[in-house]
Amino acid sequence: EAQVTQNPRYLITVTGKKLTVTCSQNMNHEYMSWYRQDPGLGLRQIYYSMNVEVTDKGDVPEGYKVSRKEKRNFPLILESPSPNQTSLYFCASSLWVAGGPRELFFGEGSRLTVL
Amino acid sequence: AQTVTQSQPEMSVQEAETVTLSCTYDTSESDYYLFWYKQPPSRQMILVIRQEAYKQQNATENRFSVNFQKAAKSFSLKISDSQLGDAAMYFCAYPTGANSKLTFGKGITLSVRP
């Protein structure tokens, strides 16, 4: 089954404790991206990657890191989480065409709370 | 700055009636895709419909159709014969940053009255 898998789905942590949210896709997609969703703000892009070893900042990259060492995996790293990073996080992947992402397939979301 | 605007934060429709959700965007690209995504209470993001900007014909998927006006940069979603399961938040999205990423609107919460 074609899917994007992210873990953990729910996490409560404390300020400053490093954490990683994993993301894996089995569709051989070149393009992967992380979004955060906050009430009234819609989805905002954190980072994206157009292929292995190619990553770039989205609209709200501060406080986050990513890596793309393998095509299927795109982990999101919070080196020192703060309460303003409490949010719902989505990983997504897509084939890449000239007109942009062909169709974003989303993971089920990770609810992160930073105390 | 490239933006996408969903001006109505909430809408309501009677079951079996038709509702239109509006979206406007701003791009200088000529070839791109436009998307409507649905997010039910489960929070899962589900693709509703996709429009290719170079195609004149409006996309249709069963009860869902778009009214795409490229010159006006308008991309509205029409839901016909509304069902209770259509109640959700709906996001429109389009590529920005020279088509390198998808930018989403803030969403419209649609409720369906039985």
Short mmCIF file of C-alpha atoms in Angstrom, two decimals:
data_model
loop_
_atom_site.label_atom_id
_atom_site.label_comp_id
_atom_site.label_asym_id
_atom_site.label_seq_id
_atom_site.Cartn_x
_atom_site.Cartn_y
_atom_site.Cartn_z
CA GLU A 1 0.00 0.00 0.00
CA ALA A 2 1.33 3.42 -1.00
CA GLN A 3 1.78 5.50 2.11
CA VAL A 4 3.70 8.10 4.05
CA THR A 5 4.48 6.97 7.59
CA GLN A 6 5.45 9.35 10.34
CA ASN A 7 6.30 8.64 13.96
CA PRO A 8 5.53 9.32 16.67
CA ARG A 9 1.88 10.23 16.18
CA TYR A 10 1.69 11.87 19.58
CA LEU A 11 4.47 13.23 21.75
CA ILE A 12 4.67 15.35 24.88
CA THR A 13 8.12 16.62 25.69
CA VAL A 14 9.83 19.35 27.69
CA THR A 15 11.65 22.45 26.58
CA GLY A 16 15.17 21.76 25.36
CA LYS A 17 14.94 17.99 24.99
CA LYS A 18 16.02 17.08 21.47
CA LEU A 19 13.55 15.05 19.46
CA THR A 20 13.21 13.60 15.99
CA VAL A 21 10.02 12.95 14.05
CA THR A 22 10.62 10.31 11.42
CA CYS A 23 9.01 10.22 7.98
CA SER A 24 9.20 7.46 5.42
CA GLN A 25 7.50 6.99 2.04
CA ASN A 26 7.31 3.89 -0.14
CA MET A 27 6.36 5.52 -3.45
CA ASN A 28 9.87 6.40 -4.70
CA HIS A 29 8.95 10.09 -4.66
CA GLU A 30 11.68 12.65 -5.27
CA TYR A 31 9.94 15.44 -3.39
CA MET A 32 9.32 15.45 0.36
CA SER A 33 8.22 18.21 2.69
CA TRP A 34 7.33 19.04 6.29
CA TYR A 35 4.43 21.27 7.29
CA ARG A 36 3.10 22.48 10.58
CA GLN A 37 -0.57 23.25 11.14
CA ASP A 38 -1.74 25.79 13.69
CA PRO A 39 -5.28 27.11 14.28
CA GLY A 40 -6.10 30.03 12.02
CA LEU A 41 -2.82 29.77 10.13
CA GLY A 42 -3.42 26.81 7.85
CA LEU A 43 -0.44 24.69 6.83
CA ARG A 44 2.95 26.33 6.70
CA GLN A 45 5.95 24.71 5.12
CA ILE A 46 9.00 24.12 7.30
CA TYR A 47 11.50 22.44 4.96
CA TYR A 48 11.37 20.60 1.69
CA SER A 49 13.63 18.33 -0.31
CA MET A 50 13.66 17.82 -4.04
CA ASN A 51 15.95 14.79 -3.93
CA VAL A 52 18.60 13.02 -1.90
CA GLU A 53 21.02 15.47 -0.27
CA VAL A 54 18.98 18.43 -1.59
CA THR A 55 17.02 20.35 1.05
CA ASP A 56 15.79 23.91 1.34
CA LYS A 57 13.97 26.14 3.79
CA GLY A 58 10.26 26.70 3.64
CA ASP A 59 8.40 29.57 5.25
CA VAL A 60 9.00 28.73 8.93
CA PRO A 61 12.35 26.89 9.25
CA GLU A 62 13.58 28.44 12.51
CA GLY A 63 14.23 25.85 15.22
CA TYR A 64 14.11 22.88 12.85
CA LYS A 65 16.61 20.76 10.96
CA VAL A 66 16.15 18.10 8.30
CA SER A 67 18.27 15.64 6.38
CA ARG A 68 17.72 13.55 3.24
CA LYS A 69 20.31 10.81 3.18
CA GLU A 70 18.00 8.28 1.55
CA LYS A 71 15.22 8.86 -0.93
CA ARG A 72 12.54 7.31 1.25
CA ASN A 73 13.33 9.06 4.57
CA PHE A 74 13.06 12.70 5.60
CA PRO A 75 13.32 13.15 9.39
CA LEU A 76 12.46 16.41 11.14
CA ILE A 77 14.76 17.31 14.03
CA LEU A 78 13.99 19.73 16.82
CA GLU A 79 17.37 20.32 18.49
CA SER A 80 16.00 22.36 21.40
CA PRO A 81 12.21 22.39 21.34
CA SER A 82 10.33 25.36 22.72
CA PRO A 83 6.62 25.77 23.58
CA ASN A 84 5.98 27.75 20.36
CA GLN A 85 6.77 24.56 18.45
CA THR A 86 3.70 22.90 19.91
CA SER A 87 1.77 22.03 16.77
CA LEU A 88 0.43 19.38 14.43
CA TYR A 89 3.13 18.29 12.00
CA PHE A 90 2.64 16.69 8.61
CA CYS A 91 5.14 15.00 6.35
CA ALA A 92 4.25 14.77 2.66
CA SER A 93 5.77 13.41 -0.52
CA SER A 94 5.16 13.74 -4.24
CA LEU A 95 6.41 13.02 -7.69
CA TRP A 96 8.07 16.10 -9.11
CA VAL A 97 7.10 17.60 -12.48
CA ALA A 98 7.77 20.92 -14.19
CA GLY A 99 4.59 22.44 -12.82
CA GLY A 100 5.54 21.63 -9.24
CA PRO A 101 4.55 18.76 -6.94
CA ARG A 102 2.28 16.42 -8.90
CA GLU A 103 0.16 15.51 -5.86
CA LEU A 104 1.15 15.66 -2.21
CA PHE A 105 0.58 12.46 -0.26
CA PHE A 106 0.38 13.20 3.45
CA GLY A 107 1.25 11.22 6.54
CA GLU A 108 -1.32 10.99 9.31
CA GLY A 109 0.19 13.82 11.31
CA SER A 110 2.20 14.05 14.53
CA ARG A 111 0.77 15.99 17.44
CA LEU A 112 3.65 17.53 19.38
CA THR A 113 3.31 19.29 22.72
CA VAL A 114 6.31 21.07 24.26
CA LEU A 115 5.92 21.95 27.93
CA ALA B 1 4.82 37.82 -1.77
CA GLN B 2 2.95 34.99 -3.34
CA THR B 3 -0.24 34.30 -1.43
CA VAL B 4 -3.36 32.21 -1.50
CA THR B 5 -6.56 33.60 -0.03
CA GLN B 6 -9.59 31.78 1.26
CA SER B 7 -11.75 34.68 2.35
CA GLN B 8 -14.54 32.72 4.05
CA PRO B 9 -13.34 31.03 7.25
CA GLU B 10 -16.63 29.17 7.74
CA MET B 11 -19.50 28.05 5.55
CA SER B 12 -22.62 26.00 6.04
CA VAL B 13 -24.76 24.05 3.59
CA GLN B 14 -27.94 22.04 3.80
CA GLU B 15 -27.61 18.36 3.03
CA ALA B 16 -28.23 17.64 -0.68
CA GLU B 17 -27.66 21.29 -1.63
CA THR B 18 -24.72 22.80 -3.51
CA VAL B 19 -21.97 24.93 -2.00
CA THR B 20 -19.04 26.79 -3.52
CA LEU B 21 -15.80 27.46 -1.68
CA SER B 22 -13.68 30.27 -3.05
CA CYS B 23 -9.93 30.61 -3.42
CA THR B 24 -7.72 33.19 -5.08
CA TYR B 25 -3.99 33.01 -5.56
CA ASP B 26 -1.12 34.96 -6.94
CA THR B 27 1.55 33.51 -9.20
CA SER B 28 3.69 34.62 -12.11
CA GLU B 29 4.15 31.06 -13.37
CA SER B 30 2.31 29.88 -16.48
CA ASP B 31 2.35 26.13 -15.91
CA TYR B 32 1.33 24.78 -12.51
CA TYR B 33 -1.13 22.62 -10.63
CA LEU B 34 -3.84 23.77 -8.24
CA PHE B 35 -5.24 21.61 -5.47
CA TRP B 36 -8.12 21.34 -3.04
CA TYR B 37 -7.50 19.21 0.04
CA LYS B 38 -10.03 18.06 2.61
CA GLN B 39 -9.25 17.58 6.29
CA PRO B 40 -12.00 15.76 8.23
CA PRO B 41 -11.98 15.52 12.05
CA SER B 42 -9.53 12.61 11.74
CA ARG B 43 -6.98 15.30 10.63
CA GLN B 44 -5.94 13.25 7.61
CA MET B 45 -5.21 15.41 4.56
CA ILE B 46 -7.11 14.04 1.57
CA LEU B 47 -6.77 15.25 -2.01
CA VAL B 48 -10.19 16.27 -3.35
CA ILE B 49 -9.34 17.53 -6.81
CA ARG B 50 -6.43 18.77 -8.92
CA GLN B 51 -6.48 21.27 -11.77
CA GLU B 52 -3.70 21.66 -14.31
CA ALA B 53 -3.35 25.33 -15.17
CA TYR B 54 -2.59 24.77 -18.84
CA LYS B 55 -5.87 22.89 -19.31
CA GLN B 56 -8.88 25.02 -20.19
CA GLN B 57 -11.35 22.39 -19.06
CA ASN B 58 -12.39 22.51 -15.41
CA ALA B 59 -11.57 19.39 -13.41
CA THR B 60 -14.39 17.21 -12.09
CA GLU B 61 -14.37 14.33 -9.61
CA ASN B 62 -17.83 12.92 -9.01
CA ARG B 63 -19.71 15.54 -6.91
CA PHE B 64 -16.70 17.87 -6.80
CA SER B 65 -15.83 20.30 -9.55
CA VAL B 66 -13.78 23.45 -9.92
CA ASN B 67 -14.36 26.78 -11.55
CA PHE B 68 -10.88 27.74 -12.69
CA GLN B 69 -10.38 31.23 -14.05
CA LYS B 70 -6.70 31.57 -14.87
CA ALA B 71 -6.71 35.25 -15.80
CA ALA B 72 -8.52 36.14 -12.58
CA LYS B 73 -6.34 33.69 -10.58
CA SER B 74 -9.43 32.19 -9.06
CA PHE B 75 -9.96 28.52 -8.21
CA SER B 76 -13.26 27.73 -6.52
CA LEU B 77 -14.54 24.32 -5.44
CA LYS B 78 -18.16 23.36 -6.00
CA ILE B 79 -19.64 20.51 -3.99
CA SER B 80 -22.92 19.21 -5.37
CA ASP B 81 -25.47 17.10 -3.48
CA SER B 82 -23.69 17.79 -0.20
CA GLN B 83 -23.43 14.90 2.22
CA LEU B 84 -22.84 14.79 5.96
CA GLY B 85 -19.44 13.26 5.30
CA ASP B 86 -18.40 16.40 3.42
CA ALA B 87 -18.18 18.29 6.71
CA ALA B 88 -14.50 19.13 7.08
CA MET B 89 -11.92 21.84 6.66
CA TYR B 90 -11.00 22.52 3.04
CA PHE B 91 -7.67 23.95 1.91
CA CYS B 92 -6.70 25.21 -1.51
CA ALA B 93 -3.04 25.08 -2.46
CA TYR B 94 -0.79 26.09 -5.32
CA PRO B 95 2.94 26.03 -6.06
CA THR B 96 5.11 28.99 -5.10
CA GLY B 97 8.84 29.65 -5.07
CA ALA B 98 9.20 28.94 -8.80
CA ASN B 99 7.00 25.86 -8.36
CA SER B 100 9.31 24.41 -5.72
CA LYS B 101 6.72 24.10 -2.95
CA LEU B 102 3.00 24.09 -2.25
CA THR B 103 1.51 27.01 -0.36
CA PHE B 104 -1.79 26.44 1.42
CA GLY B 105 -4.57 28.80 2.29
CA LYS B 106 -5.82 29.13 5.85
CA GLY B 107 -8.74 26.85 5.20
CA ILE B 108 -12.54 26.95 5.22
CA THR B 109 -14.55 25.01 7.77
CA LEU B 110 -17.59 23.53 6.06
CA SER B 111 -20.52 22.28 8.10
CA VAL B 112 -23.39 20.27 6.61
CA ARG B 113 -26.85 20.61 8.14
CA PRO B 114 -29.04 17.48 8.08
#
